[in-house]
Structures are given as structure tokens and as C-alpha cells.
Amino acid sequence: MKRTPENCPQVLSALFDVTDGHTMSVAAEHGAYSRLETGAGARIFGRSQFEIIEDVFASGIRGRGGAGFPTGMKWRFVPRNGEKPVYLVINADEGEPGTFKDHFIMDRDPHSLIEGMIIAGYALGVRTAYIFVRGEMLPQIRRLNSALQEAYEAGFLGENIKGTGYNLDIYVHRGAGAYICGEETALINALEGCKGQPRLKPPFPAISGAFESPTVVNNVETIAALPWIFEHGPAAYKALGTSMSPGTKLFSISGDVAKPGVYEIPLGMPMKEFFDLAGGVVGDLAGCIPGGSSSPVLSSDECDDATMDYECMKELGTMLGSGAVMPFNTTRDPVLMLQTLTRFYSHESCGQCTPCREGTGYADRVVDAVVAGKGRMGDVEFIQDLADQFEWTTICPLATADAWAIGGFLKKFRSYFDAYLDKSDEKDAGRDVASLQPGGFW
Amino acid sequence: MSKVGIAEVQPQDLTLEGVAERMSKHQARIDELVRRYPVKRATLLQVLWLIQEEFGWVPRLGIKWAAGIAEVSPVHAFAVTEFYTMYKQVPPARWHIRVCQTVNCLIQGSEALIAHLEEKLGIACGSVTEDNLFALERVECLAACGNGPAVQIDDEFLYGPEELNQHEDGWHTQAADVDRWIERLRAEAAAHPEWETVDQLGGIILDSLGHPGAPKASGSPNQETYAAAPPAINLNAEGANGKITVHALIAPECSKLVFERSDDDLGFSEVGAIDPSTIKGPPGPKTVTFDDRVDIGKTVYYRAIAHSGNRVATPSSSIAITTEARPEADTEYNLKVLSDEKSGKENGGKKEVNADIAQASEKTANKEEGKK
Amino acid sequence: MTDKIQITIDGEEHSVTPGQQLIQALWEAGVDTPNFCYHEDLSIAGNCRICLAEVEGPRGWGLMISCHMPIRPGMNVRTQRSSEKVVNARKGVMEFQLVNHPLDCPICDKAGECKLQEHYMSDGRGESRMRDDIGKQYAGGPDHQSCDRKGQTRGGKHIDLGDRVLLDQERCISCSRCVRFMREVAGDEQLELASRGDHTYITTFPGEKLDHEYDLCTTDVCPVGALTGKHFRFQQRVWFLKKTNSIVPDDSLGANITIDYNEGQREGAPEYGVYRLMPRRNPDVNKSWLHNDSRMLYTQLTENRLTEGLKHGEPCSLAEANTAMSAALASAKKIAIVASGHATNEDNAAVLALLEKLGDRAELFGGSWLAVGEGDGIARSGDPVANRRGCELLAIPDNLDQLCERVAEFDCLLTVGHDLWAADAEKAVALEGISERLVFSAWKDATASRATVAMGVRAWAEVRGTMVNCNDRIQMLQACPICPNDELMSIWEAVSELSGVEWDSAAAWKAVKARVPQLADVSYRSIGALGQQLVSEAAVAASAESAEV
């Protein structure tokens, strides 16, 4: 399967279509672990931590989990005074609706992740690293564990790795079903055996994260790109993509396209070209969610000019997020789509902050009422107002993501909602009378 | 699955000792889990998985037992069990079919598939078939949208026509595929009435050295010296009229930076040292500048040697610079940095900064124009 | 004292104490800021989001929770007074708080002191936008959920959480205060918020009871009517209650409390009485906590009280008892007077005055036979003799055991507010060798019942006076106007009457001050509500020396 456009190097997807690419022997044929060679020309071992961190900084790679924070910057914050151990935690709690790229990496190229973790671990002074995998992905956990076993046997993990004196253990930690664990502090809580609820910041994990120690939480894709960066040099990576969004990125595309799947494209590629790479849109494009469910939806007009990078998406009032692209055609009902999203966020709210705990559920129930034909005039504004009330008022951005999803759909597909309200039996019902009757609630 | 009636389904004859006895066969994995984390609490989620593996679900005494292993309060363990959706708190069906209902799968036909399954199994979502073989549940995104509507049977993904977990790009789950699986599983149930357990931790390595300091762990921490001492990098120089400023980037742990100069790029001698702690700025790498004077028109070489405590890094690559006289404006200067052809020494050889020359002289020119 | 720092609130400069969170600074500056989850003596959870304020940062103005925003000099803040955004954000939070909260205020015991009510009035929307047809998501654990007649799933109501606490799961607003109290203060995590989203509910481990010496504090920290104490439930509407500041009399830490009482329409009306003791925040003593046993002390204010006199166990009037006592003292050859660590300094000063008046005929004894336990680091020192330190300062000896050995020397015993027989009956039996036993007591206790003459006095809640706690902090008891018999006197009044002087409150305090050099700079006013730390004896001596020089 063709996963990249012409002239784009396969930074991440090189092994995706290689039979048994997840095994050490096949991966090694394709260069896995070659970056870890020692002696003359060593790219990692034997160099200083500082140089490796600065190389990552120079590559310009940005976190691929959704927020797009520069990875090198994140690493620079980590104190290296040796007072407390530094932890590396890989965020493999992939659950943003529409995203399945990390699923692919763990399934088809786990060794790139492990090698990247060794590089990151070496640079950050990590003794123990964890891969937090979402609970639903047991097959991927099995893949990772067998890949880790191979890496231990080959001497890339454990103590005194390849005679360098560097020690690293990597453990897989299985989550148990909570989308919010994709938020880094919630993930740390889940790792520590607590409810996966985001923590107040500051302190940020780079200063005090897992086990009250400096912790770097990176996405699978970010780390899996490191071997390529150290193979070809940071400048080569930075030359890909755009100046502000260097490199390539995996995009998971699904929905109304002919060939859904994971594609690797340089950042900055026009969205339409990307659709064509994925076999083209099926039917007439109505809109597209460009970066996972949390990113506000784009109308088909906006899709025409959009390019796949952080900056353009920001200009359009949405975001690249985790790179989950969901085009949908004119036969789809945006109202039902929004209903699944509000349900998703209310189901996944951790229940900590009031606006998110109560608000996402309330907004969902109002959307349900609209879908069920019990909407009232003014409900669109009402839902939007509720969304505004839980946007940016919570510890983590989950409620904000819900607010954006709501805002995007209400704004760009307003007519669909109005059509529901027009058909509603109760469209003219008042808002306040029944609620004041005794026994209305209790 | 419905949670009402959880208290009633707890096995009456189960005791905490009974749980411990049943769990004793998993001791090797529990020991490994305890080794992995600096605090025992972190094992909680994993121990709960082991309980679910052993019992098929998580009875409340199992939660309590897990709390004992993880050294947390029982109510903490209970809250954790309630928080996550994958711990089953009622005795399960033999196979648990999860169908994703979130937005992509909706587009790709999840509602039709769910309706089909409800009819096929004769149950509503959230309930269990009468023969206790299948439970059907709507779930949120399974991160398998490319093959949507995403379906999971127990822990295995249905994303190919033949085998579970046999991934096929662009393949979409069809009702017929799920039907085939249901028939296959029914046949399996007829042939093998006993349930099989599946390793819920996915085959963890059982003999790791563990987290240094954790119970039963033998791992040792990293020595601070496993990596080379951090050198100064990104050396750069500019100057005119004999005044030269050298820049270098150093690591936060660097305690002293020594600048050395040479006329021939061979014999270097110290021309100054800087204590980075005097440089104010946010934590992280620091840019150090060093000012020097040389004769106009002379080519000199600089390099920097970073000290971190008592560790001395290898010298940075050297950089060559020739200052030119610019008599028309003493404060403004032109700069010309020579690239050294003899590069290829350690640390990647010489730094080239030719690109900056044009820019710098352009700036100078602009400023001069502005003055006039 | 640390220097104050300047911050700008709504365009006005305010100087506030550094090192605190913005919400505290706002309170200090007199800006009302609502809070649910924030509690000054618990860790910061930052989950209720009601205290949002606008703070200027490097990226412009942003809504921040003021409970997790350390103040720094020059900080620029906008509150509800100048920012529409803050007002709207709080309205939003209030609306969400109430979306799934039952509107059962009329039958809720917290009504009147419910933060939800308070902040709805100050920060809420006023007009409901609630959609009745949408229904609520009542939070409740699976073990207590039920379905009402309308088909609505309901959370658990009046769940018997433990011996002392009842839980209403529907009313919980998931602020996690009780969870944090049990985890951080009590050190015994028995409560947790289970499940997630709007299904979150508060629970103990299923089938287990909440049981801790401080578990009633969870009802104090609960901002709503989710956790209520069984002892106070449905006893009284809080708006009928008045409060008197005092300290607990059963521990030498002297936890600060308020005595919540209802004066009633008329004396003797059914609602007349003390209804509860509530911890009163004192960061230097008990923070916001109160031991369950101390909290239940109010019940003894009406039980078994000695409201008149007793002569050989037979009731008599207070005046008769007084006369009998005077006569007994006058005729006695050698009197043993036992001062008490349970009485106030004023009481003991009156005893000392009496001792001096009686001259050689009387000898002073003191101390206690009660066992001293370990402090719990929360609100108890473990020493049940509340004013032991005050006795030391008044130079009252600790020699009760000697008295037992020397009973033959005495023909009269006077005990003051001290139930010796209850403390150690085996030792106290020796004292029955003294023929005349005079007792001042608030209760018909073991000592009073063995007295030849006993006289009722006011109990600790009914007197004004001072005690010195185990950390040398002088604190005040205030008189709550609930007394079973208004004729009753404080111990110091009764004793001073016995010694023939008519003391008033000022004279009693003056007598205390005269005997204790450390109290030179102390007055009732300077003690105030939160007490005053005494300087050490050495420091007093040093300053006296320097004054001499």
C-alpha cells in the first residue's frame, strides 16, 4: 500500500508494509537499532546527553500526541541534577476518535518505538521507562512485550547496554479504559495506580511527574521518529515539512474516503492532495474533522485551501491534533455526528471539575433531546452557551475539546440543527414553567 | 454492563484467603510487577487485571485483595475499579463483543451493525445472551477507525476477514463477518465448554532487574558519568576592528567554560573563562558570549572547553575568524568568517557561518544609510 | 512579620500577605470569592472551578482558579467586581453545579449554611434555564441506586455511612473535601469518589462503615448536605442557632470551638439549649478539626446537672449549701483544698485567694489522676486536664497522692470542679477518711455524691474565663447564655463569695494576672478569639532584669 506521496522519505512507516516487520530480525535488516552502534561514528552512545537533546531540539520535531509542543523544548526542561530519577513515559493511550496511528506503530514497527525510547532514555538520564498502553489494545501489548523480550535478548535493554554503562528497563503498563489518560498528568496518575484524573499544573511533569520525579511524557509517534532523525541528522528532518512544522507526520484517515488508513506525509501538504492519496473522497465532501474529534470541524470550502500543518489549522480556528482526518460527505447527518461526540466527551469526563463533569453530560442530553425530536427553539444557542461555559474553565482541555466540537458543528452545519428543531413537536414549548412546578424534580 | 445489583452477585463463599489462594499461581507476575515500580501503589491497575484474568471479572474481595498487594486503601482500589471501564464488576459472558459507536464508526455504519447484532444475538446492547455466551456492548472509540465500524471480541480486534488481529488495510467490518465469528465461537463453545483464560498483561517479561530500590529488585541506578560530559556546541564568532565576540551554547550543568585561541588551529591557549552561573536566564541551556581583541586582519581560531563539576568535556570544534578594519564606522563592523578547509576532525569539524556574512553586512549597510 | 506585597485587584492597589494563594489574598483584601473545594487546611484540589478570576499573564488575561494561583508582587487581577467574564464564568459553574443537584433544600439539613445556597445567591444565574424534560443525572453508587416513580434513576438517600455520619449521594458535588480530609488529616482513607463523569459518587468501600475518631469533621468540610452528622440531623435549623466562641474543656490542646445554641422563644421552650459544638478555625491550635468525643461534650451540659445544693446527698437550695460550706470551713481545724486543672485560671485564682485567707489552717493540693494519652497531631494533645499548664503557672502543686497519704492530718476537704472519685476511685477512697467533704461541681458526679456539702456551679460552656494550653497559649472560654439554672455561679464567684470578697469578672482576671508574671501584657482583649502565645518564663525574667538595669 502506498502510504507516502512522491519524494517523501518514510520516517515512520517504512516497516508498515514489510512482512513480519515487527520482529527483531526483519526490523534489523531495515536498520533497526543501527543508531545504537558504539565506537567510531557513534550517534548516541558515547555522546553527551546535552548534544542529543540539542539535536532533537534542532530537528524541530513537535509532539505528535495532539498539542504539538516542541519535543526538544520539553526535554530541555528536565533537570539533570541527579537528585531524583527521571522517568520516560510513552503515551500509547491512543483514543482520540479517529486516531489509530500509534496502533499501527505498535502493531507493525514496535522496534522503532523501543529504539527511540533507548535514545530518549539515554538523553534524559532515564533508568526506568514505561509504555502506557490503553487497555483495549491487548494485542499491541503482546507485540510490545515480545519486541521488548527480543531487545533484552539482543542486549539493547537491561544493564550496561552494549558496554556503555547505561542502564535502561522498559515496562509496558496496561491501562483499563479511560480516554482521559491520554492527558499526560492523568496518564501519570493512572501509571501510579490512581484514577486517571488530570493534575493541577504547575508543577509540570518535567519537574514533578510520575512518583514526584521529573517525567517526560511523549507520544509513541514522536519517539518512533527519533531513530530516523539520528540516522539522517536533525537538519534532514527539519528540511521536511514546513519551517514551523518540520518533519513528516502519520495521519489516520477514515470516514468517507476510498482507502482509509495510516499515511505518512510531510507537514504542509494540501488537504485535498492528502485526500487523493487516500483514494479520494467518496461522494461530495461536506466537511472534515482535521485532527481528531477535539478539533473543530471544517466545512468543505475550508478544506479546499487547508494544508496539513499546525499553523494553517490554527488559522482556520481548528487544530492538527493527533492527525486523525475524518472527511464526510453530504449524505451524513452532522447532528448525529455531534451527538456521538457529546456522548463521547460526557462518557469520558473524569468527573473532577464541575463544568466538565456536569456540563458535558448536560449538553449531551440537550443534543439527545434535539435528535429525539424534542428540541425547542433556541436550543442551538442554548447548547452553544453551555459549551462556552465549559470552554477553558477546567483543569484539562477535555471539556474545551467538547466545546470546540460543539462550536464547530453548530456554526458550520447550523441548517441541519434547525431542520431538526423545525420538525420537533415541542419547538414552541417554554423553558421555565414546568420546572417550577412542585415535584418537578423530586 | 449494568451495575445495579453488584452487591447481589458477589460470590457468597469467597473469602479474602480464598482470593489469595486462587491468586497464588500468579505470584511470579505479581513479584515482577512489584519490582517494576518505585511504589507498590503503581501495581494496582495491573493487579486488578490479574484478578480479572483469574476470575473473569473483578469481585469486590478481589479489589480488596489487590488493595493489599498495592498497599493502598480498599476504597482507593474500589474507586479506581469504578473509574475505568474495562474492569468487569459482574460475572461476564464468555465472549464480550464491543462495537464502537463514536463518530467515524457512525459514518462507517456502526448503528446498522449494532442493530444487526442485537437482532442476531436477540439481546439489547448492554446485556448478555441467555446461554451466557455473548455480551454486547457499545463502546467509545477503539482506535481502529480505519477498519470501522470497529469491533472487538474480548480483547481481539476484528480487522480482517479471516483471523482476529489479522490487520488488513482498508477492510471494513461487515455484518456477515461478525455473524461468521459468532457462529465460529458458538461452535467453539460446543466443542470446548471450558473457558480459556487470556494473559491480561500480554506476556510481560518475568525476570527484569526491576526499578532500583523497589522490593525484590536488583536493578542499579545509572551512574552520572555513563554519558560523555556535555561539550559546548554551536560555536560562533563575529567581529571587526579587532573586536571579536564568540558565542557558544552550553548545557545547564556546565560550571565553567574556558575559551581558547590559536593562530594556527593547532596549539590552543586559554584566553578566558566564564562562570555560567553569572548568566541570568530561564533554566535550560545557556548561550555564553566571550569578548576578545586581536590584531586587525589576523585570522584566529577559537574553541571552547566546558567543565561540569570535575568533568571536562572534549573541546568544541574550532571556529576561524578574520577581522577587517572598517574605519568609516568604528562601532559598526563587518565580519568575515573563514571556513576552515581542514575540517573533519572530531565533533564534526569546523563550523561554517558564511551564510551570516551577507546578512550582517546588509544590516550594517542599512544602518549606515539610515544615519545619513 | 513578613512584608506585605502589592497586587492590583480590579485596578486598585492592595497590600496583602505574601506566600498565599490568590483566593486568600482576595479574602484578605475584602473581595468575596466563592469556594467549594478549596479549604485552607486541606490540599488544593482545584476542581470546583467556582473561584475563577481573571489574571494577567504573559499571554494576556486568562481565567484562572484563584485557589491555585500563588500570588506574586505586581500581579494584576480582575474579579467579579470589574470583569463580566468572571461573573459569567461563575454563573456557568453555578448552573452546572445545580444541573444534577436535587432541589430538596426544604428537607435538607444543610440549608442555611450550604455553600451551594450561599454562592447561588451571590454568584448564580438567578433564572433557571433547566430543561425539565431532560431530567437529571443523579449520582449514586450501584448499591444504593433506585428508580423513582417517574422512572428516574436516583442516587442513594440517607445512607448509613457509619455510626455517626449519614450520606446523601445525590447531594454530593464531588468537591473531594471529605476525601482529602480522611486521606491527609485523618490519615485513613475511607472515602473516595468512585466512577466518573456525572456518575461520580462518594462512597466508602462497599459494605464498610466510615469509622474514625474525627469522622464528624467530614460533615463540617462538606459544603453541601451530602454528609450530615446523626447527632445534629433534623435537630434544629441552623438559622435559629447563635454561636459562642469557646474552647474544648477535655483536652489540654484546647481545640477552638463554637457553641451553637438556641435561646428559644422563652426559657424552657423545647428548642432552648445547646445543639452542637463546631470546630472553630485556629491555624495555630486545632486548624479546623475537632475530635468526635470533644464534639459530643455538649450532651453533658444537660445530663445529670447539679443545679442546686446537696447536703449529704439530699437536695437543698444554693443558699443553704453556701451557708453550710461557710460553717464547715469556719469550724474546720485543717483544710485540704484541691485546685483543679479542669477549672479556669480565674477559678483557681479564687481558690488561691481563699487559701491565703484561711492562712495556716489550709493547705493546697492539685494535680490529676486521669491518664495522659498520646497526642494525635490533629486536635488533641492526649492530656485530658485542659488547664494543667495554667495550674503550673499559678504554682499549684501536683501532689494529689500526698494528700491520700496524709488524710489523717485533715478534717475538711474542699474540691473544686474536679471529679476525683471518677478519675481514680481506688485512690480517692482514702479521701473518705476526711470527715467534712465540700465540693463545687457542675454535675451530680461521684465526688458530689460523696460530699457532705456540694454546691452546683456553672459548667464550662456557661462561664467566661481563661485556660492555658499545653503549648503555652492562653485561650478564652466564653459564656453561652444557656444554663439550666440562672442562679448558678461560676466557681470563682462561688469561691470568692465563700472567702467573703465580692469579685467581679475584672477582679478575678486581675487576681490571675497578679500571680503570673507572663500575663503582664495579656488582657482579655489581647487574647481575643484565637488566644495568645505566652512568652516563656525565661524571657519574662530577662526582660524584668533589663528593666531593672
mmCIF file of N, CA and C in Angstrom, chain C residues 272-305:
data_model
loop_
_atom_site.group_PDB
_atom_site.id
_atom_site.type_symbol
_atom_site.label_atom_id
_atom_site.label_comp_id
_atom_site.label_asym_id
_atom_site.label_seq_id
_atom_site.Cartn_x
_atom_site.Cartn_y
_atom_site.Cartn_z
ATOM 1 N N TYR C 272 -34.894 25.389 73.423
ATOM 2 C CA TYR C 272 -33.866 26.037 74.230
ATOM 3 C C TYR C 272 -32.735 25.052 74.504
ATOM 4 N N GLY C 273 -31.483 25.440 74.203
ATOM 5 C CA GLY C 273 -30.387 24.546 74.546
ATOM 6 C C GLY C 273 -29.230 24.636 73.577
ATOM 7 N N VAL C 274 -28.185 23.914 73.927
ATOM 8 C CA VAL C 274 -27.017 23.823 73.059
ATOM 9 C C VAL C 274 -27.235 22.655 72.120
ATOM 10 N N TYR C 275 -27.025 22.881 70.809
ATOM 11 C CA TYR C 275 -27.317 21.841 69.846
ATOM 12 C C TYR C 275 -26.089 21.153 69.270
ATOM 13 N N ARG C 276 -25.019 21.869 69.259
ATOM 14 C CA ARG C 276 -23.818 21.216 68.724
ATOM 15 C C ARG C 276 -22.610 22.068 69.063
ATOM 16 N N LEU C 277 -21.461 21.432 68.993
ATOM 17 C CA LEU C 277 -20.187 22.138 69.078
ATOM 18 C C LEU C 277 -19.542 22.018 67.711
ATOM 19 N N MET C 278 -19.082 23.135 67.211
ATOM 20 C CA MET C 278 -18.431 23.106 65.899
ATOM 21 C C MET C 278 -16.991 23.554 66.047
ATOM 22 N N PRO C 279 -16.089 22.924 65.310
ATOM 23 C CA PRO C 279 -14.704 23.396 65.361
ATOM 24 C C PRO C 279 -14.641 24.829 64.826
ATOM 25 N N ARG C 280 -13.800 25.609 65.451
ATOM 26 C CA ARG C 280 -13.598 26.987 65.010
ATOM 27 C C ARG C 280 -12.161 27.074 64.554
ATOM 28 N N ARG C 281 -11.961 27.601 63.375
ATOM 29 C CA ARG C 281 -10.627 27.524 62.784
ATOM 30 C C ARG C 281 -9.626 28.367 63.569
ATOM 31 N N ASN C 282 -8.578 27.709 63.974
ATOM 32 C CA ASN C 282 -7.454 28.397 64.568
ATOM 33 C C ASN C 282 -6.199 27.733 64.036
ATOM 34 N N PRO C 283 -5.534 28.381 63.090
ATOM 35 C CA PRO C 283 -4.423 27.711 62.414
ATOM 36 C C PRO C 283 -3.316 27.273 63.360
ATOM 37 N N ASP C 284 -3.232 27.890 64.527
ATOM 38 C CA ASP C 284 -2.138 27.545 65.433
ATOM 39 C C ASP C 284 -2.519 26.486 66.454
ATOM 40 N N VAL C 285 -3.767 26.120 66.504
ATOM 41 C CA VAL C 285 -4.171 25.161 67.529
ATOM 42 C C VAL C 285 -4.754 23.899 66.894
ATOM 43 N N ASN C 286 -5.986 23.970 66.495
ATOM 44 C CA ASN C 286 -6.642 22.757 66.002
ATOM 45 C C ASN C 286 -6.969 22.854 64.522
ATOM 46 N N LYS C 287 -6.427 23.842 63.819
ATOM 47 C CA LYS C 287 -6.807 24.102 62.426
ATOM 48 C C LYS C 287 -8.330 24.152 62.354
ATOM 49 N N SER C 288 -8.941 23.252 61.576
ATOM 50 C CA SER C 288 -10.406 23.286 61.523
ATOM 51 C C SER C 288 -11.011 22.024 62.110
ATOM 52 N N TRP C 289 -10.269 21.332 62.961
ATOM 53 C CA TRP C 289 -10.701 19.974 63.300
ATOM 54 C C TRP C 289 -11.111 19.846 64.761
ATOM 55 N N LEU C 290 -11.914 18.855 65.010
ATOM 56 C CA LEU C 290 -12.416 18.620 66.351
ATOM 57 C C LEU C 290 -12.654 17.123 66.532
ATOM 58 N N HIS C 291 -12.155 16.622 67.650
ATOM 59 C CA HIS C 291 -12.317 15.195 67.936
ATOM 60 C C HIS C 291 -13.797 14.887 68.191
ATOM 61 N N ASN C 292 -14.219 13.697 67.763
ATOM 62 C CA ASN C 292 -15.631 13.329 67.950
ATOM 63 C C ASN C 292 -16.050 13.442 69.413
ATOM 64 N N ASP C 293 -15.190 12.986 70.317
ATOM 65 C CA ASP C 293 -15.565 12.998 71.736
ATOM 66 C C ASP C 293 -15.754 14.426 72.226
ATOM 67 N N SER C 294 -14.843 15.309 71.823
ATOM 68 C CA SER C 294 -14.980 16.703 72.230
ATOM 69 C C SER C 294 -16.257 17.282 71.657
ATOM 70 N N ARG C 295 -16.565 16.901 70.439
ATOM 71 C CA ARG C 295 -17.733 17.448 69.778
ATOM 72 C C ARG C 295 -19.022 17.046 70.494
ATOM 73 N N MET C 296 -19.002 15.873 71.091
ATOM 74 C CA MET C 296 -20.220 15.408 71.731
ATOM 75 C C MET C 296 -20.340 15.897 73.175
ATOM 76 N N LEU C 297 -19.384 16.706 73.636
ATOM 77 C CA LEU C 297 -19.416 17.161 75.025
ATOM 78 C C LEU C 297 -20.665 17.965 75.347
ATOM 79 N N TYR C 298 -21.299 18.541 74.316
ATOM 80 C CA TYR C 298 -22.468 19.374 74.613
ATOM 81 C C TYR C 298 -23.575 18.559 75.264
ATOM 82 N N THR C 299 -23.593 17.270 75.030
ATOM 83 C CA THR C 299 -24.668 16.457 75.602
ATOM 84 C C THR C 299 -24.581 16.470 77.128
ATOM 85 N N GLN C 300 -23.358 16.588 77.673
ATOM 86 C CA GLN C 300 -23.239 16.575 79.137
ATOM 87 C C GLN C 300 -23.744 17.868 79.783
ATOM 88 N N LEU C 301 -24.013 18.889 78.963
ATOM 89 C CA LEU C 301 -24.467 20.140 79.547
ATOM 90 C C LEU C 301 -25.884 20.032 80.114
ATOM 91 N N THR C 302 -26.606 19.049 79.674
ATOM 92 C CA THR C 302 -27.970 18.874 80.192
ATOM 93 C C THR C 302 -28.122 17.603 80.997
ATOM 94 N N GLU C 303 -27.094 16.778 81.021
ATOM 95 C CA GLU C 303 -27.231 15.486 81.687
ATOM 96 C C GLU C 303 -26.731 15.553 83.123
ATOM 97 N N ASN C 304 -27.563 15.101 84.038
ATOM 98 C CA ASN C 304 -27.086 14.878 85.399
ATOM 99 C C ASN C 304 -26.498 16.128 86.038
ATOM 100 N N ARG C 305 -27.084 17.270 85.719
ATOM 101 C CA ARG C 305 -26.511 18.502 86.237
ATOM 102 C C ARG C 305 -26.870 18.725 87.704
#
